[in-house]
Amino acid sequence: MEKPIIEIVDMIDTSQVYGELSHASSGGICVFVGSVREFTNNEEVVSLEFETYAKMAIKEMEKIAMEASNKWALHKIVVRHAVGVKNVQEPVVVVGASSAHRDDCFEACRFLIDTLKQKVPIWKKEVFKNKSVWVSAHP
Amino acid sequence: MEKPIIEIVDMIDTSQVYGELSHASSGGICVFVGSVREFTNNEEVVSLEFETYAKMAIKEMEKIAMEASNKWALHKIVVRHAVGVKNVQEPVVVVGASSAHRDDCFEACRFLIDTLKQKVPIWKKEVFKNKSVWVSAHP
Amino acid sequence: MEVLLFGIAKDIVGSAQMDLSELKHPPSSVGELKGFLCGSFPEFGKLTSLAVAVNSEYAQDAVALKTGDEIAIIPPVSGG
Amino acid sequence: MEVLLFGIAKDIVGSAQMDLSELKHPPSSVGELKGFLCGSFPEFGKLTSLAVAVNSEYAQDAVALKTGDEIAIIPPVSGG
C-alpha cells in the first residue's frame, strides 16, 4: 500500500479526495464525510468548534490507517480532520480507502471513522444559542 | 427525503457528488466510486465498454433509490452510471447517500451499489489486448 | 413486433433490433419468446441467465406480448 | 513538569498548560497525576473518562513521569 494521507487541516476540500484515492489497481473507492448537523436533540446548532492535540492526533490517525491496511487489502487511505469553527453543513472529517474489490474499501472506511471517533484526540464543542457543550465529556 | 439524483452520463465528475449529497440535517455522507481496474485475473485490461438500455436503467435505479429511502433514514441519494469507453482508473459509477447518523448512509451506500450490480440493465465488455469479453455473460 | 437487443444478445443475433412480426407464429408470451430465441440462436442457451423486459420492466415468462409493447432482451447485467 | 490541557480539561483548569514542578511532591506516575487532578479540580471526577498521554501516546496509570516528558490530559474525545 502507498503511504496513507493523514492530515489535520483548517478546511476540508471534498473535491480532492478521489484524486488522492484513485489507483490503477483499484476497482472501488469508499469515502465517508462527516459534516455539521443543524440540530442535536432538537436544539439548533450555531456552530461546532474543533480543537486537537495535533502531534498525538496525527500519530493516532497513522496507527488507525496502519491497522486498516493490515486488516484489508487497500491501495490508498485518506484520513483528514478539520479544526476550528465549522458552520452547519460544512465538512469536518473525511476518511476513505481504495481497493481492488468493494468489500475491502467499505469495511476499511467504516473502521477508519469508527476508530477515529474512539481514539483520536480531537474535541468538539457544540455551540447553541444560549450555551456551549463539550460533546461526550459527561455521561 | 429529497428527490434522488439518478443519471446515465458519458463522464462522471467525482468532485460534484458531495455538493449533491450535502444537507443541513446530515451528519454523514457515504460515497462509493467504482473505477476501471488495470487487471482482471492477471490479464491487462485495455478498456471497458459500457452499454445500457437507458430508459429501463433509469427506472431500475429509481426503484433502488426508493427502496433505500424506505429502508434507511436518508436525506439525499445519488446513483449515477457512465456509459461508453472507459480507460483504466476512470470512474464508471458513483452512488451515495446522506443521513443524520452514519449507520444509515453506510448501509444505504452498500445497498445501492450491490443492487445496481444485480438489477440495472447495464452491460460491461472487458477489452483485453487480443480479445474482448461481456462480463458475467457466461457461467 | 420489434425486439431490442443489448450486450452479448446483440452480438449473438448480429443486430441491435429484431422484427418478429414476419414470423408465422410470433411469440405470444415472454416464455415463448425465450423459447424462440434459444431455438433460433443456441448461444442464448449458454448464457448465465436470460431475462426479458416488457415496456422497460422485467417480465416473468407468463407475461403476454401485445402489439406495440416495447420488448427487450436482457442478458446477464454487469454494471458497476 | 508541564502538562498540556485540551477541551473541557482546559476549561476546568482555566488554562491550556499547568506547571506541576512547583508542587512539593510532583506526581511520579500517570495514576498519581490523575489523583492530583481529581483532588484539586473535582470536575475531573465527573467526566465520562480521563486519559493521560505521555510523549503523545496514551499511557496507563502505572507509567512513570519523568522530567522532560510531554504530558497531556485527554478528556473524552469527540472527533468526527
CSV table of C-alpha atoms in Angstrom, one decimal:
chain,number,residue,atom,x,y,z
A,1,MET,CA,0.0,0.0,0.0
A,2,GLU,CA,1.1,3.6,-0.6
A,3,LYS,CA,1.8,5.9,2.3
A,4,PRO,CA,-1.5,7.0,3.8
A,5,ILE,CA,-2.5,10.6,3.6
A,6,ILE,CA,-3.0,11.8,7.2
A,7,GLU,CA,-3.8,15.4,7.9
A,8,ILE,CA,-5.2,18.0,10.3
A,9,VAL,CA,-6.4,21.0,8.3
A,10,ASP,CA,-8.3,24.2,8.7
A,11,MET,CA,-10.7,23.5,5.8
A,12,ILE,CA,-11.7,20.3,4.1
A,13,ASP,CA,-11.9,20.3,0.3
A,14,THR,CA,-14.1,17.3,-0.5
A,15,SER,CA,-13.4,17.5,-4.2
A,16,GLN,CA,-9.8,16.4,-3.8
A,17,VAL,CA,-10.3,13.1,-2.1
A,18,TYR,CA,-11.0,10.9,-5.2
A,19,GLY,CA,-7.8,12.1,-6.9
A,20,GLU,CA,-6.0,11.1,-3.7
A,21,LEU,CA,-7.6,7.6,-3.5
A,22,SER,CA,-7.7,6.7,-7.2
A,23,HIS,CA,-5.4,3.9,-8.2
A,24,ALA,CA,-4.9,1.8,-11.3
A,25,SER,CA,-5.4,-1.4,-9.4
A,26,SER,CA,-8.5,-0.2,-7.5
A,27,GLY,CA,-12.0,-1.1,-8.7
A,28,GLY,CA,-13.6,0.6,-5.7
A,29,ILE,CA,-13.2,3.7,-3.6
A,30,CYS,CA,-15.3,4.3,-0.4
A,31,VAL,CA,-15.4,7.7,1.2
A,32,PHE,CA,-17.1,9.0,4.3
A,33,VAL,CA,-17.6,12.7,5.0
A,34,GLY,CA,-18.8,13.9,8.4
A,35,SER,CA,-20.4,17.3,8.4
A,36,VAL,CA,-22.1,19.7,10.9
A,37,ARG,CA,-25.8,18.9,11.5
A,38,GLU,CA,-28.3,21.7,12.1
A,39,PHE,CA,-29.9,20.1,15.1
A,40,THR,CA,-28.7,18.0,18.1
A,41,ASN,CA,-31.6,16.5,20.1
A,42,ASN,CA,-33.9,19.1,18.6
A,43,GLU,CA,-31.7,22.0,19.6
A,44,GLU,CA,-30.4,24.3,16.9
A,45,VAL,CA,-26.7,24.2,16.5
A,46,VAL,CA,-24.9,27.5,15.7
A,47,SER,CA,-21.5,26.0,15.0
A,48,LEU,CA,-19.0,23.4,16.1
A,49,GLU,CA,-15.6,24.2,17.4
A,50,PHE,CA,-12.9,21.6,17.0
A,51,GLU,CA,-9.7,21.5,19.0
A,52,THR,CA,-6.9,18.9,18.8
A,53,TYR,CA,-3.6,17.8,20.2
A,54,ALA,CA,-2.2,17.8,16.8
A,55,LYS,CA,1.1,15.8,17.3
A,56,MET,CA,-0.7,13.0,19.0
A,57,ALA,CA,-3.8,13.1,16.7
A,58,ILE,CA,-1.5,12.5,13.7
A,59,LYS,CA,0.2,9.6,15.4
A,60,GLU,CA,-3.2,8.0,16.3
A,61,MET,CA,-4.6,8.5,12.8
A,62,GLU,CA,-1.4,6.9,11.4
A,63,LYS,CA,-1.9,3.9,13.7
A,64,ILE,CA,-5.5,3.6,12.6
A,65,ALA,CA,-4.5,3.7,8.9
A,66,MET,CA,-1.8,1.1,9.5
A,67,GLU,CA,-4.3,-1.2,11.3
A,68,ALA,CA,-6.8,-0.8,8.4
A,69,SER,CA,-4.0,-1.7,5.9
A,70,ASN,CA,-3.2,-4.8,7.9
A,71,LYS,CA,-6.8,-5.9,8.1
A,72,TRP,CA,-7.9,-5.3,4.5
A,73,ALA,CA,-6.2,-5.2,1.0
A,74,LEU,CA,-6.1,-1.5,0.4
A,75,HIS,CA,-4.2,0.6,-2.1
A,76,LYS,CA,-4.6,4.1,-0.6
A,77,ILE,CA,-6.0,5.6,2.5
A,78,VAL,CA,-7.0,9.2,3.4
A,79,VAL,CA,-7.8,10.3,7.0
A,80,ARG,CA,-8.2,14.1,7.3
A,81,HIS,CA,-9.9,16.1,10.1
A,82,ALA,CA,-10.6,19.8,10.2
A,83,VAL,CA,-10.1,22.0,13.3
A,84,GLY,CA,-11.5,25.5,14.2
A,85,VAL,CA,-15.0,26.8,13.9
A,86,LYS,CA,-17.3,24.9,11.5
A,87,ASN,CA,-20.8,26.0,10.5
A,88,VAL,CA,-23.8,23.9,9.6
A,89,GLN,CA,-23.3,21.7,6.6
A,90,GLU,CA,-19.5,22.2,6.5
A,91,PRO,CA,-17.4,19.1,6.3
A,92,VAL,CA,-15.3,18.3,9.4
A,93,VAL,CA,-13.8,14.9,8.6
A,94,VAL,CA,-13.2,12.8,5.5
A,95,VAL,CA,-11.9,9.2,5.5
A,96,GLY,CA,-11.6,6.8,2.7
A,97,ALA,CA,-9.9,3.9,1.1
A,98,SER,CA,-9.4,2.3,-2.3
A,99,SER,CA,-9.2,-1.4,-3.0
A,100,ALA,CA,-9.4,-4.0,-5.8
A,101,HIS,CA,-12.9,-5.2,-4.6
A,102,ARG,CA,-15.5,-3.2,-2.8
A,103,ASP,CA,-15.8,-5.3,0.4
A,104,ASP,CA,-12.4,-4.1,1.5
A,105,CYS,CA,-12.9,-0.4,0.9
A,106,PHE,CA,-16.3,-0.3,2.5
A,107,GLU,CA,-15.2,-2.2,5.6
A,108,ALA,CA,-12.0,-0.2,5.9
A,109,CYS,CA,-13.8,3.1,5.5
A,110,ARG,CA,-16.2,2.3,8.3
A,111,PHE,CA,-13.4,1.1,10.5
A,112,LEU,CA,-11.5,4.4,9.9
A,113,ILE,CA,-14.3,6.7,11.0
A,114,ASP,CA,-15.4,4.5,13.9
A,115,THR,CA,-11.9,4.2,15.3
A,116,LEU,CA,-11.1,7.8,14.7
A,117,LYS,CA,-14.1,8.8,16.8
A,118,GLN,CA,-12.9,6.5,19.7
A,119,LYS,CA,-9.2,7.2,19.8
A,120,VAL,CA,-8.0,10.4,18.1
A,121,PRO,CA,-7.5,13.3,20.5
A,122,ILE,CA,-9.9,15.8,18.9
A,123,TRP,CA,-12.6,17.6,20.9
A,124,LYS,CA,-15.8,19.1,19.6
A,125,LYS,CA,-17.7,21.9,21.3
A,126,GLU,CA,-21.3,22.3,20.2
A,127,VAL,CA,-22.3,25.9,20.3
A,128,PHE,CA,-26.0,26.6,20.8
A,129,LYS,CA,-27.7,29.9,21.0
A,130,ASN,CA,-27.5,30.2,24.8
A,131,LYS,CA,-24.9,27.6,25.8
A,132,SER,CA,-22.0,25.5,24.6
A,133,VAL,CA,-21.2,21.9,25.4
A,134,TRP,CA,-18.1,19.7,25.0
A,135,VAL,CA,-19.5,16.7,23.3
A,136,SER,CA,-19.2,13.3,25.2
A,137,ALA,CA,-17.5,15.0,28.2
A,138,HIS,CA,-20.2,14.0,30.7
A,139,PRO,CA,-22.1,10.7,31.0
B,1,MET,CA,-36.2,12.7,1.5
B,2,GLU,CA,-35.4,14.9,-1.5
B,3,LYS,CA,-35.8,13.6,-5.0
B,4,PRO,CA,-32.9,11.2,-5.7
B,5,ILE,CA,-30.4,12.2,-8.4
B,6,ILE,CA,-30.5,9.3,-11.0
B,7,GLU,CA,-28.4,9.6,-14.1
B,8,ILE,CA,-26.8,7.8,-17.0
B,9,VAL,CA,-23.9,10.0,-18.2
B,10,ASP,CA,-20.9,9.9,-20.6
B,11,MET,CA,-18.4,11.1,-18.0
B,12,ILE,CA,-18.5,11.1,-14.2
B,13,ASP,CA,-17.3,14.1,-12.3
B,14,THR,CA,-16.4,12.8,-8.9
B,15,SER,CA,-16.0,16.3,-7.5
B,16,GLN,CA,-19.7,17.2,-7.7
B,17,VAL,CA,-21.1,14.4,-5.6
B,18,TYR,CA,-20.6,16.0,-2.2
B,19,GLY,CA,-22.4,19.2,-3.1
B,20,GLU,CA,-25.2,17.0,-4.3
B,21,LEU,CA,-25.4,14.9,-1.1
B,22,SER,CA,-24.7,17.7,1.4
B,23,HIS,CA,-27.7,18.6,3.6
B,24,ALA,CA,-28.1,20.7,6.7
B,25,SER,CA,-29.7,17.8,8.6
B,26,SER,CA,-27.0,15.3,7.6
B,27,GLY,CA,-24.1,14.4,9.8
B,28,GLY,CA,-22.8,11.8,7.4
B,29,ILE,CA,-22.3,11.2,3.7
B,30,CYS,CA,-21.1,7.9,2.3
B,31,VAL,CA,-20.0,7.6,-1.3
B,32,PHE,CA,-18.8,4.6,-3.4
B,33,VAL,CA,-17.0,5.1,-6.7
B,34,GLY,CA,-16.3,2.2,-9.0
B,35,SER,CA,-13.5,2.6,-11.4
B,36,VAL,CA,-11.7,0.6,-14.1
B,37,ARG,CA,-9.1,-1.8,-12.8
B,38,GLU,CA,-5.8,-2.4,-14.7
B,39,PHE,CA,-6.0,-6.2,-14.3
B,40,THR,CA,-8.7,-8.8,-14.3
B,41,ASN,CA,-7.5,-12.3,-13.3
B,42,ASN,CA,-3.9,-11.2,-14.1
B,43,GLU,CA,-4.8,-10.1,-17.6
B,44,GLU,CA,-4.2,-6.5,-18.6
B,45,VAL,CA,-7.3,-4.6,-19.3
B,46,VAL,CA,-7.2,-2.1,-22.2
B,47,SER,CA,-10.6,-0.5,-21.5
B,48,LEU,CA,-14.1,-1.2,-20.5
B,49,GLU,CA,-17.1,-0.5,-22.7
B,50,PHE,CA,-20.4,0.1,-21.1
B,51,GLU,CA,-23.8,-0.1,-22.8
B,52,THR,CA,-27.2,0.4,-21.4
B,53,TYR,CA,-30.9,0.2,-22.0
B,54,ALA,CA,-31.2,3.8,-20.7
B,55,LYS,CA,-35.0,4.0,-20.2
B,56,MET,CA,-35.2,0.9,-18.2
B,57,ALA,CA,-31.9,1.5,-16.4
B,58,ILE,CA,-33.2,4.9,-15.1
B,59,LYS,CA,-36.4,3.2,-13.9
B,60,GLU,CA,-34.5,0.4,-12.1
B,61,MET,CA,-32.1,2.9,-10.5
B,62,GLU,CA,-35.1,4.9,-9.3
B,63,LYS,CA,-36.6,1.8,-7.7
B,64,ILE,CA,-33.3,1.0,-5.9
B,65,ALA,CA,-33.2,4.6,-4.6
B,66,MET,CA,-36.8,4.4,-3.4
B,67,GLU,CA,-36.1,1.0,-1.7
B,68,ALA,CA,-33.1,2.5,0.1
B,69,SER,CA,-35.1,5.5,1.2
B,70,ASN,CA,-37.7,3.2,2.7
B,71,LYS,CA,-35.1,1.1,4.5
B,72,TRP,CA,-33.0,3.9,5.9
B,73,ALA,CA,-33.4,7.5,7.1
B,74,LEU,CA,-31.8,9.3,4.2
B,75,HIS,CA,-31.8,12.9,3.1
B,76,LYS,CA,-30.3,12.7,-0.4
B,77,ILE,CA,-29.3,9.9,-2.8
B,78,VAL,CA,-27.1,9.9,-5.9
B,79,VAL,CA,-27.0,7.0,-8.4
B,80,ARG,CA,-25.0,7.8,-11.5
B,81,HIS,CA,-23.5,5.4,-14.1
B,82,ALA,CA,-21.3,6.2,-17.0
B,83,VAL,CA,-21.6,4.6,-20.5
B,84,GLY,CA,-19.2,4.4,-23.4
B,85,VAL,CA,-15.5,3.5,-23.4
B,86,LYS,CA,-13.7,3.9,-20.1
B,87,ASN,CA,-9.9,3.6,-19.6
B,88,VAL,CA,-8.0,2.4,-16.6
B,89,GLN,CA,-8.6,4.4,-13.4
B,90,GLU,CA,-11.6,6.3,-14.9
B,91,PRO,CA,-14.7,6.3,-12.7
B,92,VAL,CA,-17.7,4.3,-14.1
B,93,VAL,CA,-20.2,4.5,-11.3
B,94,VAL,CA,-20.9,6.7,-8.3
B,95,VAL,CA,-23.5,6.0,-5.6
B,96,GLY,CA,-24.0,7.8,-2.3
B,97,ALA,CA,-26.4,8.8,0.4
B,98,SER,CA,-26.5,11.3,3.3
B,99,SER,CA,-28.2,10.8,6.6
B,100,ALA,CA,-28.3,12.2,10.2
B,101,HIS,CA,-26.2,9.3,11.5
B,102,ARG,CA,-23.5,7.3,9.8
B,103,ASP,CA,-25.1,3.8,10.0
B,104,ASP,CA,-27.8,4.8,7.6
B,105,CYS,CA,-25.6,6.3,4.9
B,106,PHE,CA,-23.0,3.4,5.1
B,107,GLU,CA,-25.7,0.7,4.8
B,108,ALA,CA,-27.6,2.5,2.1
B,109,CYS,CA,-24.5,3.2,0.0
B,110,ARG,CA,-23.6,-0.5,0.1
B,111,PHE,CA,-27.1,-1.5,-0.8
B,112,LEU,CA,-27.2,1.0,-3.7
B,113,ILE,CA,-24.1,-0.4,-5.4
B,114,ASP,CA,-24.9,-4.1,-4.6
B,115,THR,CA,-28.4,-3.8,-6.0
B,116,LEU,CA,-27.3,-1.8,-9.0
B,117,LYS,CA,-24.9,-4.5,-10.0
B,118,GLN,CA,-27.7,-7.1,-9.7
B,119,LYS,CA,-30.6,-5.4,-11.4
B,120,VAL,CA,-29.8,-2.4,-13.6
B,121,PRO,CA,-29.6,-3.2,-17.3
B,122,ILE,CA,-26.0,-2.1,-18.0
B,123,TRP,CA,-23.5,-4.3,-19.7
B,124,LYS,CA,-19.8,-4.2,-19.5
B,125,LYS,CA,-17.4,-5.5,-22.1
B,126,GLU,CA,-13.8,-6.0,-20.9
B,127,VAL,CA,-11.4,-5.3,-23.8
B,128,PHE,CA,-8.0,-7.1,-23.5
B,129,LYS,CA,-5.2,-6.9,-26.0
B,130,ASN,CA,-6.3,-9.9,-28.0
B,131,LYS,CA,-10.0,-10.4,-27.1
B,132,SER,CA,-13.0,-8.8,-25.5
B,133,VAL,CA,-15.5,-10.4,-23.1
B,134,TRP,CA,-19.0,-9.5,-22.0
B,135,VAL,CA,-18.6,-9.7,-18.2
B,136,SER,CA,-20.8,-12.3,-16.4
B,137,ALA,CA,-22.4,-13.4,-19.6
B,138,HIS,CA,-21.2,-17.0,-19.3
B,139,PRO,CA,-21.1,-19.2,-16.1
C,1,MET,CA,-43.1,-6.9,-33.1
C,2,GLU,CA,-39.8,-5.2,-32.5
C,3,VAL,CA,-37.3,-6.6,-30.0
C,4,LEU,CA,-34.4,-4.6,-28.7
C,5,LEU,CA,-31.1,-6.4,-28.1
C,6,PHE,CA,-28.2,-5.4,-25.8
C,7,GLY,CA,-24.8,-6.6,-24.8
C,8,ILE,CA,-23.9,-10.1,-25.8
C,9,ALA,CA,-27.5,-10.6,-27.1
C,10,LYS,CA,-26.8,-8.0,-29.8
C,11,ASP,CA,-23.6,-9.9,-30.7
C,12,ILE,CA,-25.4,-13.3,-30.8
C,13,VAL,CA,-28.1,-12.0,-33.2
C,14,GLY,CA,-25.8,-9.6,-35.0
C,15,SER,CA,-28.2,-6.7,-34.7
C,16,ALA,CA,-29.5,-4.2,-32.2
C,17,GLN,CA,-33.1,-4.9,-33.2
C,18,MET,CA,-35.1,-7.8,-34.4
C,19,ASP,CA,-38.6,-7.8,-36.0
C,20,LEU,CA,-40.7,-10.8,-35.2
C,21,SER,CA,-43.8,-9.6,-36.9
C,22,GLU,CA,-42.9,-11.6,-40.0
C,23,LEU,CA,-42.9,-14.9,-38.2
C,24,LYS,CA,-45.8,-17.1,-39.0
C,25,HIS,CA,-46.5,-17.6,-35.2
C,26,PRO,CA,-45.0,-14.6,-33.4
C,27,PRO,CA,-44.4,-15.5,-29.7
C,28,SER,CA,-47.4,-14.6,-27.6
C,29,SER,CA,-45.6,-14.6,-24.2
C,30,VAL,CA,-42.2,-13.9,-22.7
C,31,GLY,CA,-41.7,-17.6,-22.3
C,32,GLU,CA,-42.4,-18.3,-25.9
C,33,LEU,CA,-40.1,-15.5,-26.9
C,34,LYS,CA,-37.3,-17.1,-24.9
C,35,GLY,CA,-38.0,-20.4,-26.5
C,36,PHE,CA,-37.9,-18.9,-29.9
C,37,LEU,CA,-34.5,-17.2,-29.1
C,38,CYS,CA,-32.9,-20.3,-27.7
C,39,GLY,CA,-34.2,-22.4,-30.7
C,40,SER,CA,-33.0,-20.0,-33.3
C,41,PHE,CA,-29.7,-18.9,-31.7
C,42,PRO,CA,-28.4,-21.8,-29.5
C,43,GLU,CA,-25.8,-19.3,-27.9
C,44,PHE,CA,-28.7,-17.9,-25.8
C,45,GLY,CA,-28.9,-21.3,-24.0
C,46,LYS,CA,-25.3,-20.9,-22.9
C,47,LEU,CA,-25.8,-17.6,-21.0
C,48,THR,CA,-25.7,-17.4,-17.2
C,49,SER,CA,-29.2,-16.0,-17.4
C,50,LEU,CA,-31.7,-14.6,-19.9
C,51,ALA,CA,-34.4,-12.1,-19.0
C,52,VAL,CA,-36.9,-10.1,-21.0
C,53,ALA,CA,-38.3,-6.7,-20.3
C,54,VAL,CA,-41.7,-5.6,-21.5
C,55,ASN,CA,-42.2,-1.8,-21.6
C,56,SER,CA,-38.9,-1.4,-19.7
C,57,GLU,CA,-39.9,-3.6,-16.7
C,58,TYR,CA,-38.6,-7.1,-16.0
C,59,ALA,CA,-41.3,-9.6,-17.1
C,60,GLN,CA,-41.9,-13.2,-16.0
C,61,ASP,CA,-42.4,-16.0,-18.6
C,62,ALA,CA,-46.2,-15.9,-18.3
C,63,VAL,CA,-46.5,-12.2,-19.3
C,64,ALA,CA,-48.3,-11.8,-22.6
C,65,LEU,CA,-46.7,-9.9,-25.5
C,66,LYS,CA,-49.0,-7.4,-27.2
C,67,THR,CA,-48.6,-5.4,-30.4
C,68,GLY,CA,-47.0,-2.1,-29.5
C,69,ASP,CA,-45.1,-3.4,-26.4
C,70,GLU,CA,-41.5,-2.4,-26.2
C,71,ILE,CA,-39.7,-5.7,-25.8
C,72,ALA,CA,-36.0,-6.0,-24.8
C,73,ILE,CA,-33.7,-9.0,-24.3
C,74,ILE,CA,-31.7,-8.6,-21.1
C,75,PRO,CA,-28.6,-10.8,-21.0
C,76,PRO,CA,-26.7,-11.0,-17.6
C,77,VAL,CA,-26.2,-7.5,-16.4
C,78,SER,CA,-22.7,-6.3,-15.3
C,79,GLY,CA,-22.9,-2.6,-14.4
C,80,GLY,CA,-20.8,-1.0,-11.7
D,1,MET,CA,6.7,19.4,34.8
D,2,GLU,CA,4.5,21.0,32.2
D,3,VAL,CA,1.1,19.4,31.5
D,4,LEU,CA,-1.0,20.3,28.4
D,5,LEU,CA,-4.7,20.6,28.7
D,6,PHE,CA,-7.3,20.3,26.0
D,7,GLY,CA,-11.1,20.6,25.5
D,8,ILE,CA,-13.1,20.6,28.7
D,9,ALA,CA,-9.9,19.9,30.7
D,10,LYS,CA,-8.6,23.3,29.7
D,11,ASP,CA,-12.0,24.9,30.8
D,12,ILE,CA,-11.8,23.1,34.2
D,13,VAL,CA,-8.3,24.3,35.0
D,14,GLY,CA,-8.8,27.6,33.2
D,15,SER,CA,-5.5,27.3,31.3
D,16,ALA,CA,-4.0,25.4,28.4
D,17,GLN,CA,-1.0,24.5,30.4
D,18,MET,CA,-0.2,23.7,34.0
D,19,ASP,CA,3.3,23.6,35.6
D,20,LEU,CA,3.5,20.9,38.3
D,21,SER,CA,7.2,21.4,39.1
D,22,GLU,CA,6.4,23.8,41.9
D,23,LEU,CA,4.5,21.1,43.8
D,24,LYS,CA,6.2,19.8,46.9
D,25,HIS,CA,5.6,16.2,45.7
D,26,PRO,CA,5.0,16.3,41.9
D,27,PRO,CA,3.1,13.2,40.7
D,28,SER,CA,5.6,10.4,39.8
D,29,SER,CA,3.1,8.3,37.7
D,30,VAL,CA,0.1,8.8,35.4
D,31,GLY,CA,-2.1,7.4,38.2
D,32,GLU,CA,-0.8,9.9,40.7
D,33,LEU,CA,-1.3,12.7,38.2
D,34,LYS,CA,-5.0,11.7,37.8
D,35,GLY,CA,-5.3,11.6,41.6
D,36,PHE,CA,-3.9,15.0,41.9
D,37,LEU,CA,-6.2,16.4,39.2
D,38,CYS,CA,-9.4,14.9,40.7
D,39,GLY,CA,-8.3,16.1,44.1
D,40,SER,CA,-7.5,19.7,43.0
D,41,PHE,CA,-10.4,20.0,40.5
D,42,PRO,CA,-13.4,17.9,41.4
D,43,GLU,CA,-14.9,18.5,38.0
D,44,PHE,CA,-12.4,15.9,36.6
D,45,GLY,CA,-14.1,13.2,38.6
D,46,LYS,CA,-17.4,13.9,36.8
D,47,LEU,CA,-16.1,13.3,33.3
D,48,THR,CA,-17.0,10.2,31.2
D,49,SER,CA,-13.4,9.2,31.1
D,50,LEU,CA,-10.0,10.7,31.8
D,51,ALA,CA,-6.8,9.7,30.0
D,52,VAL,CA,-3.3,10.9,30.0
D,53,ALA,CA,-0.8,10.9,27.2
D,54,VAL,CA,2.9,10.8,27.8
D,55,ASN,CA,5.1,11.8,24.8
D,56,SER,CA,1.9,11.8,22.7
D,57,GLU,CA,1.0,8.2,23.4
D,58,TYR,CA,-1.9,7.0,25.6
D,59,ALA,CA,-0.3,5.9,29.0
D,60,GLN,CA,-1.7,3.6,31.6
D,61,ASP,CA,-1.8,4.6,35.3
D,62,ALA,CA,1.4,2.7,36.1
D,63,VAL,CA,3.6,4.7,33.6
D,64,ALA,CA,6.2,6.8,35.4
D,65,LEU,CA,6.5,10.5,34.7
D,66,LYS,CA,10.0,11.8,34.0
D,67,THR,CA,11.3,15.3,33.7
D,68,GLY,CA,11.2,16.3,30.1
D,69,ASP,CA,8.2,14.1,29.3
D,70,GLU,CA,5.5,15.8,27.3
D,71,ILE,CA,2.4,15.2,29.4
D,72,ALA,CA,-1.2,15.8,28.2
D,73,ILE,CA,-4.6,15.5,29.8
D,74,ILE,CA,-7.0,13.8,27.4
D,75,PRO,CA,-10.7,14.3,28.3
D,76,PRO,CA,-13.3,12.2,26.4
D,77,VAL,CA,-12.5,12.6,22.7
D,78,SER,CA,-15.3,13.6,20.2
D,79,GLY,CA,-13.8,14.0,16.8
D,80,GLY,CA,-15.7,13.1,13.6
